[in-house]
């Protein structure tokens, strides 16, 4: 499958899945990645992830002054759901480990 077909597969599966299921979360993640990195890079990442048997994950910036973390990039990762959210500046949160899980934001 090419990148476009994979994008349609995951977003359609997410639309048809029960809310808060793995397929729904991954469909939301792929849809958000479309706006973060654009068509060409997303389709290439989806093809790479499919070929390697991996999934995409979003990278989040450290939250600041009461604001939620903001996704800033997408990468192919070995993580199984829930995806690992890495924080580049975890020291500002007085945490040594990254957050795990997805934030239940809906992007329609």
mmCIF file of N, CA, C and O in Angstrom:
data_model
loop_
_atom_site.group_PDB
_atom_site.id
_atom_site.type_symbol
_atom_site.label_atom_id
_atom_site.label_comp_id
_atom_site.label_asym_id
_atom_site.label_seq_id
_atom_site.Cartn_x
_atom_site.Cartn_y
_atom_site.Cartn_z
ATOM 1 N N UNK A 1 0.837 -1.181 0.000
ATOM 2 C CA UNK A 1 0.000 0.000 0.000
ATOM 3 C C UNK A 1 0.884 1.247 0.000
ATOM 4 O O UNK A 1 1.926 1.265 0.641
ATOM 5 N N UNK A 2 0.436 2.252 -0.702
ATOM 6 C CA UNK A 2 1.182 3.505 -0.681
ATOM 7 C C UNK A 2 0.699 4.366 0.495
ATOM 8 O O UNK A 2 -0.224 4.003 1.223
ATOM 9 N N UNK A 3 1.366 5.502 0.695
ATOM 10 C CA UNK A 3 1.084 6.351 1.838
ATOM 11 C C UNK A 3 -0.347 6.861 1.890
ATOM 12 O O UNK A 3 -0.965 6.924 2.951
ATOM 13 N N UNK A 4 -0.895 7.219 0.740
ATOM 14 C CA UNK A 4 -2.270 7.715 0.697
ATOM 15 C C UNK A 4 -3.250 6.632 1.121
ATOM 16 O O UNK A 4 -4.172 6.884 1.907
ATOM 17 N N UNK A 5 -3.055 5.415 0.626
ATOM 18 C CA UNK A 5 -3.936 4.310 0.992
ATOM 19 C C UNK A 5 -3.844 3.991 2.479
ATOM 20 O O UNK A 5 -4.853 3.696 3.130
ATOM 21 N N UNK A 6 -2.633 4.072 3.039
ATOM 22 C CA UNK A 6 -2.461 3.834 4.468
ATOM 23 C C UNK A 6 -3.135 4.927 5.288
ATOM 24 O O UNK A 6 -3.777 4.655 6.309
ATOM 25 N N UNK A 7 -3.003 6.178 4.830
ATOM 26 C CA UNK A 7 -3.661 7.285 5.517
ATOM 27 C C UNK A 7 -5.173 7.071 5.548
ATOM 28 O O UNK A 7 -5.816 7.204 6.591
ATOM 29 N N UNK A 8 -5.760 6.740 4.408
ATOM 30 C CA UNK A 8 -7.202 6.500 4.339
ATOM 31 C C UNK A 8 -7.602 5.300 5.197
ATOM 32 O O UNK A 8 -8.641 5.321 5.850
ATOM 33 N N UNK A 9 -6.779 4.247 5.183
ATOM 34 C CA UNK A 9 -7.078 3.045 5.975
ATOM 35 C C UNK A 9 -7.164 3.380 7.464
ATOM 36 O O UNK A 9 -8.130 3.011 8.134
ATOM 37 N N UNK A 10 -6.166 4.097 7.981
ATOM 38 C CA UNK A 10 -6.127 4.377 9.417
ATOM 39 C C UNK A 10 -7.156 5.422 9.827
ATOM 40 O O UNK A 10 -7.771 5.303 10.886
ATOM 41 N N UNK A 11 -7.356 6.439 9.019
ATOM 42 C CA UNK A 11 -8.353 7.441 9.395
ATOM 43 C C UNK A 11 -9.769 6.878 9.292
ATOM 44 O O UNK A 11 -10.611 7.173 10.147
ATOM 45 N N UNK A 12 -10.039 6.064 8.296
ATOM 46 C CA UNK A 12 -11.369 5.447 8.168
ATOM 47 C C UNK A 12 -11.612 4.456 9.291
ATOM 48 O O UNK A 12 -12.705 4.409 9.864
ATOM 49 N N UNK A 13 -10.596 3.663 9.627
ATOM 50 C CA UNK A 13 -10.742 2.720 10.745
ATOM 51 C C UNK A 13 -11.005 3.480 12.040
ATOM 52 O O UNK A 13 -11.806 3.040 12.876
ATOM 53 N N UNK A 14 -10.359 4.633 12.199
ATOM 54 C CA UNK A 14 -10.586 5.443 13.393
ATOM 55 C C UNK A 14 -11.988 6.009 13.441
ATOM 56 O O UNK A 14 -12.600 6.098 14.507
ATOM 57 N N UNK A 15 -12.542 6.385 12.295
ATOM 58 C CA UNK A 15 -13.899 6.922 12.257
ATOM 59 C C UNK A 15 -14.940 5.853 12.554
ATOM 60 O O UNK A 15 -15.977 6.135 13.142
ATOM 61 N N UNK A 16 -14.654 4.627 12.148
ATOM 62 C CA UNK A 16 -15.614 3.542 12.338
ATOM 63 C C UNK A 16 -15.478 2.855 13.699
ATOM 64 O O UNK A 16 -16.381 2.137 14.111
ATOM 65 N N UNK A 17 -14.367 3.077 14.381
ATOM 66 C CA UNK A 17 -14.104 2.399 15.647
ATOM 67 C C UNK A 17 -14.858 3.069 16.793
ATOM 68 O O UNK A 17 -15.307 4.211 16.686
ATOM 69 N N UNK A 18 -14.985 2.329 17.878
ATOM 70 C CA UNK A 18 -15.576 2.882 19.088
ATOM 71 C C UNK A 18 -14.684 3.976 19.641
ATOM 72 O O UNK A 18 -13.461 3.890 19.570
ATOM 73 N N UNK A 19 -15.310 4.980 20.223
ATOM 74 C CA UNK A 19 -14.558 6.065 20.827
ATOM 75 C C UNK A 19 -13.660 5.516 21.917
ATOM 76 O O UNK A 19 -14.049 4.627 22.667
ATOM 77 N N UNK A 20 -12.463 6.011 22.003
ATOM 78 C CA UNK A 20 -11.464 5.647 23.004
ATOM 79 C C UNK A 20 -10.863 4.256 22.770
ATOM 80 O O UNK A 20 -10.240 3.695 23.653
ATOM 81 N N UNK A 21 -11.033 3.701 21.575
ATOM 82 C CA UNK A 21 -10.375 2.434 21.248
ATOM 83 C C UNK A 21 -9.003 2.740 20.641
ATOM 84 O O UNK A 21 -8.691 3.879 20.311
ATOM 85 N N UNK A 22 -8.193 1.716 20.506
ATOM 86 C CA UNK A 22 -6.868 1.892 19.914
ATOM 87 C C UNK A 22 -6.962 2.405 18.478
ATOM 88 O O UNK A 22 -6.218 3.295 18.076
ATOM 89 N N UNK A 23 -7.892 1.856 17.700
ATOM 90 C CA UNK A 23 -8.053 2.292 16.308
ATOM 91 C C UNK A 23 -8.489 3.751 16.243
ATOM 92 O O UNK A 23 -8.028 4.502 15.381
ATOM 93 N N UNK A 24 -9.361 4.177 17.153
ATOM 94 C CA UNK A 24 -9.804 5.569 17.184
ATOM 95 C C UNK A 24 -8.644 6.499 17.503
ATOM 96 O O UNK A 24 -8.449 7.510 16.837
ATOM 97 N N UNK A 25 -7.848 6.137 18.526
ATOM 98 C CA UNK A 25 -6.704 6.965 18.908
ATOM 99 C C UNK A 25 -5.674 7.062 17.779
ATOM 100 O O UNK A 25 -5.142 8.137 17.500
ATOM 101 N N UNK A 26 -5.396 5.924 17.133
ATOM 102 C CA UNK A 26 -4.399 5.953 16.065
ATOM 103 C C UNK A 26 -4.904 6.745 14.862
ATOM 104 O O UNK A 26 -4.143 7.463 14.220
ATOM 105 N N UNK A 27 -6.187 6.642 14.552
ATOM 106 C CA UNK A 27 -6.763 7.450 13.479
ATOM 107 C C UNK A 27 -6.643 8.939 13.776
ATOM 108 O O UNK A 27 -6.322 9.742 12.895
ATOM 109 N N UNK A 28 -6.865 9.334 15.038
ATOM 110 C CA UNK A 28 -6.716 10.729 15.450
ATOM 111 C C UNK A 28 -5.257 11.170 15.341
ATOM 112 O O UNK A 28 -4.960 12.280 14.903
ATOM 113 N N UNK A 29 -4.352 10.278 15.738
ATOM 114 C CA UNK A 29 -2.925 10.583 15.670
ATOM 115 C C UNK A 29 -2.486 10.814 14.225
ATOM 116 O O UNK A 29 -1.796 11.787 13.927
ATOM 117 N N UNK A 30 -2.911 9.939 13.319
ATOM 118 C CA UNK A 30 -2.545 10.073 11.904
ATOM 119 C C UNK A 30 -3.141 11.357 11.329
ATOM 120 O O UNK A 30 -2.480 12.074 10.568
ATOM 121 N N UNK A 31 -4.370 11.666 11.714
ATOM 122 C CA UNK A 31 -5.010 12.890 11.230
ATOM 123 C C UNK A 31 -4.269 14.128 11.735
ATOM 124 O O UNK A 31 -4.049 15.080 10.983
ATOM 125 N N UNK A 32 -3.858 14.135 12.985
ATOM 126 C CA UNK A 32 -3.108 15.271 13.524
ATOM 127 C C UNK A 32 -1.736 15.367 12.863
ATOM 128 O O UNK A 32 -1.256 16.462 12.578
ATOM 129 N N UNK A 33 -1.107 14.237 12.598
ATOM 130 C CA UNK A 33 0.205 14.229 11.944
ATOM 131 C C UNK A 33 0.127 14.859 10.553
ATOM 132 O O UNK A 33 1.076 15.505 10.113
ATOM 133 N N UNK A 34 -1.002 14.687 9.874
ATOM 134 C CA UNK A 34 -1.206 15.294 8.560
ATOM 135 C C UNK A 34 -1.005 16.804 8.631
ATOM 136 O O UNK A 34 -0.367 17.407 7.773
ATOM 137 N N UNK A 35 -1.526 17.433 9.684
ATOM 138 C CA UNK A 35 -1.410 18.884 9.829
ATOM 139 C C UNK A 35 -0.052 19.312 10.370
ATOM 140 O O UNK A 35 0.378 20.433 10.145
ATOM 141 N N UNK A 36 0.616 18.418 11.083
ATOM 142 C CA UNK A 36 1.927 18.763 11.633
ATOM 143 C C UNK A 36 3.038 18.726 10.592
ATOM 144 O O UNK A 36 3.891 19.607 10.564
ATOM 145 N N UNK A 37 3.078 17.692 9.778
ATOM 146 C CA UNK A 37 4.225 17.490 8.898
ATOM 147 C C UNK A 37 3.895 17.562 7.406
ATOM 148 O O UNK A 37 4.802 17.576 6.589
ATOM 149 N N UNK A 38 2.632 17.576 7.049
ATOM 150 C CA UNK A 38 2.266 17.680 5.640
ATOM 151 C C UNK A 38 2.152 16.331 4.956
ATOM 152 O O UNK A 38 2.522 15.292 5.498
ATOM 153 N N UNK A 39 1.640 16.399 3.752
ATOM 154 C CA UNK A 39 1.309 15.199 2.985
ATOM 155 C C UNK A 39 2.513 14.327 2.646
ATOM 156 O O UNK A 39 2.515 13.137 2.901
ATOM 157 N N UNK A 40 3.527 14.900 2.060
ATOM 158 C CA UNK A 40 4.655 14.111 1.569
ATOM 159 C C UNK A 40 5.361 13.387 2.705
ATOM 160 O O UNK A 40 5.594 12.179 2.622
ATOM 161 N N UNK A 41 5.706 14.105 3.755
ATOM 162 C CA UNK A 41 6.430 13.476 4.861
ATOM 163 C C UNK A 41 5.563 12.449 5.580
ATOM 164 O O UNK A 41 6.039 11.376 5.938
ATOM 165 N N UNK A 42 4.286 12.754 5.783
ATOM 166 C CA UNK A 42 3.397 11.805 6.462
ATOM 167 C C UNK A 42 3.277 10.521 5.663
ATOM 168 O O UNK A 42 3.383 9.430 6.222
ATOM 169 N N UNK A 43 3.051 10.623 4.365
ATOM 170 C CA UNK A 43 2.897 9.423 3.549
ATOM 171 C C UNK A 43 4.179 8.595 3.556
ATOM 172 O O UNK A 43 4.130 7.364 3.615
ATOM 173 N N UNK A 44 5.336 9.250 3.505
ATOM 174 C CA UNK A 44 6.605 8.526 3.579
ATOM 175 C C UNK A 44 6.757 7.819 4.935
ATOM 176 O O UNK A 44 7.198 6.676 4.996
ATOM 177 N N UNK A 45 6.393 8.510 6.019
ATOM 178 C CA UNK A 45 6.484 7.901 7.350
ATOM 179 C C UNK A 45 5.531 6.722 7.494
ATOM 180 O O UNK A 45 5.876 5.705 8.104
ATOM 181 N N UNK A 46 4.321 6.848 6.946
ATOM 182 C CA UNK A 46 3.358 5.740 7.010
ATOM 183 C C UNK A 46 3.871 4.521 6.243
ATOM 184 O O UNK A 46 3.742 3.380 6.716
ATOM 185 N N UNK A 47 4.455 4.747 5.077
ATOM 186 C CA UNK A 47 5.015 3.636 4.298
ATOM 187 C C UNK A 47 6.165 2.975 5.045
ATOM 188 O O UNK A 47 6.269 1.747 5.073
ATOM 189 N N UNK A 48 7.027 3.789 5.647
ATOM 190 C CA UNK A 48 8.153 3.253 6.415
ATOM 191 C C UNK A 48 7.656 2.452 7.620
ATOM 192 O O UNK A 48 8.149 1.359 7.890
ATOM 193 N N UNK A 49 6.689 2.983 8.340
ATOM 194 C CA UNK A 49 6.154 2.292 9.513
ATOM 195 C C UNK A 49 5.496 0.974 9.113
ATOM 196 O O UNK A 49 5.679 -0.048 9.781
ATOM 197 N N UNK A 50 4.759 0.977 8.033
ATOM 198 C CA UNK A 50 4.093 -0.247 7.568
ATOM 199 C C UNK A 50 5.117 -1.304 7.152
ATOM 200 O O UNK A 50 4.973 -2.479 7.472
ATOM 201 N N UNK A 51 6.171 -0.886 6.466
ATOM 202 C CA UNK A 51 7.203 -1.820 6.013
ATOM 203 C C UNK A 51 7.957 -2.441 7.186
ATOM 204 O O UNK A 51 8.340 -3.610 7.135
ATOM 205 N N UNK A 52 8.163 -1.657 8.251
ATOM 206 C CA UNK A 52 8.911 -2.137 9.414
ATOM 207 C C UNK A 52 8.031 -2.753 10.486
ATOM 208 O O UNK A 52 8.529 -3.216 11.512
ATOM 209 N N UNK A 53 6.704 -2.728 10.306
ATOM 210 C CA UNK A 53 5.792 -3.259 11.315
ATOM 211 C C UNK A 53 5.735 -2.387 12.559
ATOM 212 O O UNK A 53 5.549 -2.883 13.664
ATOM 213 N N UNK A 54 5.894 -1.080 12.375
ATOM 214 C CA UNK A 54 5.894 -0.140 13.497
ATOM 215 C C UNK A 54 4.704 0.797 13.370
ATOM 216 O O UNK A 54 3.862 0.636 12.501
ATOM 217 N N UNK A 55 4.653 1.785 14.277
ATOM 218 C CA UNK A 55 3.586 2.786 14.267
ATOM 219 C C UNK A 55 4.185 4.175 14.350
ATOM 220 O O UNK A 55 5.350 4.332 14.682
ATOM 221 N N UNK A 56 3.365 5.167 14.081
ATOM 222 C CA UNK A 56 3.785 6.551 14.248
ATOM 223 C C UNK A 56 3.538 6.980 15.687
ATOM 224 O O UNK A 56 2.670 6.444 16.359
ATOM 225 N N UNK A 57 4.320 7.946 16.127
ATOM 226 C CA UNK A 57 4.075 8.564 17.421
ATOM 227 C C UNK A 57 4.301 10.057 17.293
ATOM 228 O O UNK A 57 5.068 10.503 16.439
ATOM 229 N N UNK A 58 3.608 10.814 18.121
ATOM 230 C CA UNK A 58 3.783 12.256 18.161
ATOM 231 C C UNK A 58 4.789 12.597 19.244
ATOM 232 O O UNK A 58 4.819 11.963 20.296
ATOM 233 N N UNK A 59 5.605 13.594 18.982
ATOM 234 C CA UNK A 59 6.529 14.114 19.984
ATOM 235 C C UNK A 59 5.934 15.404 20.526
ATOM 236 O O UNK A 59 5.479 16.248 19.760
ATOM 237 N N UNK A 60 5.941 15.541 21.832
ATOM 238 C CA UNK A 60 5.334 16.695 22.484
ATOM 239 C C UNK A 60 6.389 17.552 23.160
ATOM 240 O O UNK A 60 7.327 17.044 23.762
ATOM 241 N N UNK A 61 6.205 18.861 23.081
ATOM 242 C CA UNK A 61 7.049 19.802 23.809
ATOM 243 C C UNK A 61 6.594 19.834 25.261
ATOM 244 O O UNK A 61 5.456 19.514 25.574
ATOM 245 N N UNK A 62 7.496 20.206 26.139
ATOM 246 C CA UNK A 62 7.161 20.295 27.558
ATOM 247 C C UNK A 62 6.112 21.381 27.767
ATOM 248 O O UNK A 62 6.201 22.456 27.182
ATOM 249 N N UNK A 63 5.115 21.103 28.584
ATOM 250 C CA UNK A 63 4.094 22.122 28.841
ATOM 251 C C UNK A 63 4.671 23.262 29.661
ATOM 252 O O UNK A 63 5.605 23.081 30.425
ATOM 253 N N UNK A 64 4.108 24.417 29.486
ATOM 254 C CA UNK A 64 4.587 25.563 30.250
ATOM 255 C C UNK A 64 3.447 26.321 30.889
ATOM 256 O O UNK A 64 2.417 26.546 30.277
ATOM 257 N N UNK A 65 3.621 26.690 32.102
ATOM 258 C CA UNK A 65 2.707 27.512 32.898
ATOM 259 C C UNK A 65 1.232 27.134 32.734
ATOM 260 O O UNK A 65 0.409 27.940 32.320
ATOM 261 N N UNK A 66 0.926 25.891 33.036
ATOM 262 C CA UNK A 66 -0.456 25.449 33.039
ATOM 263 C C UNK A 66 -1.039 25.084 31.691
ATOM 264 O O UNK A 66 -2.194 24.706 31.606
ATOM 265 N N UNK A 67 -0.274 25.206 30.628
ATOM 266 C CA UNK A 67 -0.761 24.859 29.292
ATOM 267 C C UNK A 67 -0.507 23.382 29.027
ATOM 268 O O UNK A 67 0.464 22.816 29.514
ATOM 269 N N UNK A 68 -1.368 22.742 28.243
ATOM 270 C CA UNK A 68 -1.126 21.337 27.910
ATOM 271 C C UNK A 68 0.059 21.217 26.958
ATOM 272 O O UNK A 68 0.413 22.170 26.274
ATOM 273 N N UNK A 69 0.693 20.029 26.893
ATOM 274 C CA UNK A 69 1.792 19.829 25.948
ATOM 275 C C UNK A 69 1.305 19.998 24.509
ATOM 276 O O UNK A 69 0.168 19.700 24.193
ATOM 277 N N UNK A 70 2.195 20.453 23.649
ATOM 278 C CA UNK A 70 1.853 20.690 22.252
ATOM 279 C C UNK A 70 2.692 19.761 21.379
ATOM 280 O O UNK A 70 3.912 19.695 21.529
ATOM 281 N N UNK A 71 2.027 19.046 20.468
ATOM 282 C CA UNK A 71 2.743 18.173 19.544
ATOM 283 C C UNK A 71 3.520 19.022 18.553
ATOM 284 O O UNK A 71 3.008 20.021 18.041
ATOM 285 N N UNK A 72 4.765 18.615 18.295
ATOM 286 C CA UNK A 72 5.576 19.399 17.365
ATOM 287 C C UNK A 72 6.210 18.562 16.260
ATOM 288 O O UNK A 72 6.720 19.117 15.299
ATOM 289 N N UNK A 73 6.182 17.243 16.352
ATOM 290 C CA UNK A 73 6.776 16.421 15.300
ATOM 291 C C UNK A 73 6.199 15.015 15.345
ATOM 292 O O UNK A 73 5.530 14.633 16.309
ATOM 293 N N UNK A 74 6.489 14.239 14.297
ATOM 294 C CA UNK A 74 6.025 12.859 14.165
ATOM 295 C C UNK A 74 7.229 11.994 13.846
ATOM 296 O O UNK A 74 8.127 12.421 13.120
ATOM 297 N N UNK A 75 7.257 10.785 14.399
ATOM 298 C CA UNK A 75 8.330 9.857 14.072
ATOM 299 C C UNK A 75 7.794 8.431 14.075
ATOM 300 O O UNK A 75 6.737 8.154 14.622
ATOM 301 N N UNK A 76 8.536 7.538 13.439
ATOM 302 C CA UNK A 76 8.221 6.117 13.447
ATOM 303 C C UNK A 76 8.850 5.522 14.702
ATOM 304 O O UNK A 76 10.004 5.795 15.004
ATOM 305 N N UNK A 77 8.078 4.722 15.432
ATOM 306 C CA UNK A 77 8.584 4.188 16.693
ATOM 307 C C UNK A 77 8.107 2.759 16.904
ATOM 308 O O UNK A 77 7.143 2.314 16.304
ATOM 309 N N UNK A 78 8.818 2.058 17.787
ATOM 310 C CA UNK A 78 8.477 0.682 18.126
ATOM 311 C C UNK A 78 7.325 0.598 19.113
ATOM 312 O O UNK A 78 6.880 -0.477 19.431
ATOM 313 N N UNK A 79 6.870 1.722 19.608
ATOM 314 C CA UNK A 79 5.916 1.711 20.703
ATOM 315 C C UNK A 79 4.599 1.088 20.305
ATOM 316 O O UNK A 79 4.101 1.290 19.201
ATOM 317 N N UNK A 80 4.050 0.325 21.214
ATOM 318 C CA UNK A 80 2.705 -0.196 21.049
ATOM 319 C C UNK A 80 1.783 0.741 21.823
ATOM 320 O O UNK A 80 2.223 1.445 22.716
ATOM 321 N N UNK A 81 0.514 0.763 21.511
ATOM 322 C CA UNK A 81 -0.381 1.685 22.203
ATOM 323 C C UNK A 81 -0.389 1.423 23.708
ATOM 324 O O UNK A 81 -0.327 0.277 24.108
ATOM 325 N N UNK A 82 -0.456 2.408 24.570
ATOM 326 C CA UNK A 82 -0.451 3.813 24.211
ATOM 327 C C UNK A 82 0.941 4.262 23.805
ATOM 328 O O UNK A 82 1.921 3.736 24.307
ATOM 329 N N UNK A 83 1.017 5.227 22.912
ATOM 330 C CA UNK A 83 2.308 5.670 22.403
ATOM 331 C C UNK A 83 3.077 6.432 23.455
ATOM 332 O O UNK A 83 2.516 6.996 24.375
ATOM 333 N N UNK A 84 4.376 6.425 23.298
ATOM 334 C CA UNK A 84 5.257 7.121 24.229
ATOM 335 C C UNK A 84 5.378 8.578 23.807
ATOM 336 O O UNK A 84 5.703 8.870 22.671
ATOM 337 N N UNK A 85 5.113 9.475 24.724
ATOM 338 C CA UNK A 85 5.246 10.900 24.461
ATOM 339 C C UNK A 85 6.530 11.356 25.117
ATOM 340 O O UNK A 85 6.669 11.263 26.328
ATOM 341 N N UNK A 86 7.479 11.797 24.317
ATOM 342 C CA UNK A 86 8.760 12.221 24.880
ATOM 343 C C UNK A 86 8.746 13.716 25.108
ATOM 344 O O UNK A 86 8.193 14.470 24.317
ATOM 345 N N UNK A 87 9.332 14.129 26.190
ATOM 346 C CA UNK A 87 9.417 15.544 26.521
ATOM 347 C C UNK A 87 10.868 15.972 26.444
ATOM 348 O O UNK A 87 11.696 15.484 27.203
ATOM 349 N N UNK A 88 11.226 16.891 25.549
ATOM 350 C CA UNK A 88 12.612 17.300 25.422
ATOM 351 C C UNK A 88 13.143 18.011 26.661
ATOM 352 O O UNK A 88 14.307 17.968 26.952
ATOM 353 N N UNK A 89 12.261 18.670 27.414
ATOM 354 C CA UNK A 89 12.695 19.435 28.564
ATOM 355 C C UNK A 89 11.992 18.925 29.818
ATOM 356 O O UNK A 89 11.244 19.656 30.471
ATOM 357 N N UNK A 90 12.205 17.654 30.155
ATOM 358 C CA UNK A 90 11.517 17.053 31.296
ATOM 359 C C UNK A 90 11.974 17.649 32.616
ATOM 360 O O UNK A 90 11.269 17.581 33.606
ATOM 361 N N UNK A 91 13.148 18.276 32.655
ATOM 362 C CA UNK A 91 13.646 18.875 33.883
ATOM 363 C C UNK A 91 12.768 20.000 34.396
ATOM 364 O O UNK A 91 12.669 20.228 35.600
ATOM 365 N N UNK A 92 12.090 20.695 33.495
ATOM 366 C CA UNK A 92 11.233 21.796 33.923
ATOM 367 C C UNK A 92 9.988 21.297 34.647
ATOM 368 O O UNK A 92 9.313 22.059 35.307
ATOM 369 N N UNK A 93 9.677 20.010 34.497
ATOM 370 C CA UNK A 93 8.512 19.435 35.166
ATOM 371 C C UNK A 93 8.882 18.703 36.443
ATOM 372 O O UNK A 93 8.018 18.149 37.102
ATOM 373 N N UNK A 94 10.161 18.685 36.785
ATOM 374 C CA UNK A 94 10.655 17.917 37.927
ATOM 375 C C UNK A 94 10.294 16.444 37.806
ATOM 376 O O UNK A 94 9.931 15.789 38.754
ATOM 377 N N UNK A 95 10.358 15.938 36.571
ATOM 378 C CA UNK A 95 10.091 14.527 36.295
ATOM 379 C C UNK A 95 11.321 13.944 35.624
ATOM 380 O O UNK A 95 11.976 14.596 34.845
ATOM 381 N N UNK A 96 11.583 12.684 35.907
ATOM 382 C CA UNK A 96 12.706 12.028 35.251
ATOM 383 C C UNK A 96 12.241 11.121 34.129
ATOM 384 O O UNK A 96 13.020 10.754 33.273
ATOM 385 N N UNK A 97 10.978 10.724 34.125
ATOM 386 C CA UNK A 97 10.459 9.824 33.102
ATOM 387 C C UNK A 97 9.482 10.565 32.206
ATOM 388 O O UNK A 97 8.778 11.471 32.663
ATOM 389 N N UNK A 98 9.415 10.205 30.923
ATOM 390 C CA UNK A 98 8.452 10.850 30.026
ATOM 391 C C UNK A 98 7.033 10.395 30.336
ATOM 392 O O UNK A 98 6.818 9.354 30.957
ATOM 393 N N UNK A 99 6.053 11.186 29.889
ATOM 394 C CA UNK A 99 4.656 10.792 30.020
ATOM 395 C C UNK A 99 4.383 9.620 29.099
ATOM 396 O O UNK A 99 4.958 9.504 28.044
ATOM 397 N N UNK A 100 3.445 8.752 29.481
ATOM 398 C CA UNK A 100 2.992 7.680 28.604
ATOM 399 C C UNK A 100 1.516 7.895 28.335
ATOM 400 O O UNK A 100 0.777 8.300 29.196
ATOM 401 N N UNK A 101 1.113 7.603 27.105
ATOM 402 C CA UNK A 101 -0.299 7.686 26.769
ATOM 403 C C UNK A 101 -0.594 8.789 25.774
ATOM 404 O O UNK A 101 0.268 9.554 25.386
ATOM 405 N N UNK A 102 -1.820 8.824 25.355
ATOM 406 C CA UNK A 102 -2.280 9.827 24.405
ATOM 407 C C UNK A 102 -3.227 10.781 25.108
ATOM 408 O O UNK A 102 -3.960 10.389 26.000
ATOM 409 N N UNK A 103 -3.201 12.000 24.701
ATOM 410 C CA UNK A 103 -4.172 12.948 25.213
ATOM 411 C C UNK A 103 -5.432 12.822 24.378
ATOM 412 O O UNK A 103 -5.367 12.789 23.154
ATOM 413 N N UNK A 104 -6.591 12.716 24.991
ATOM 414 C CA UNK A 104 -7.832 12.440 24.249
ATOM 415 C C UNK A 104 -8.410 13.676 23.563
ATOM 416 O O UNK A 104 -9.528 14.058 23.800
ATOM 417 N N UNK A 105 -7.619 14.319 22.720
ATOM 418 C CA UNK A 105 -8.114 15.454 21.967
ATOM 419 C C UNK A 105 -8.696 14.970 20.661
ATOM 420 O O UNK A 105 -8.176 14.065 20.025
ATOM 421 N N UNK A 106 -9.774 15.552 20.242
ATOM 422 C CA UNK A 106 -10.439 15.137 19.018
ATOM 423 C C UNK A 106 -10.105 16.133 17.924
ATOM 424 O O UNK A 106 -10.256 17.334 18.107
ATOM 425 N N UNK A 107 -9.636 15.639 16.794
ATOM 426 C CA UNK A 107 -9.354 16.469 15.635
ATOM 427 C C UNK A 107 -10.230 15.971 14.503
ATOM 428 O O UNK A 107 -10.039 14.894 14.003
ATOM 429 N N UNK A 108 -11.194 16.751 14.129
ATOM 430 C CA UNK A 108 -12.140 16.331 13.107
ATOM 431 C C UNK A 108 -12.008 17.221 11.899
ATOM 432 O O UNK A 108 -11.713 18.364 11.966
#
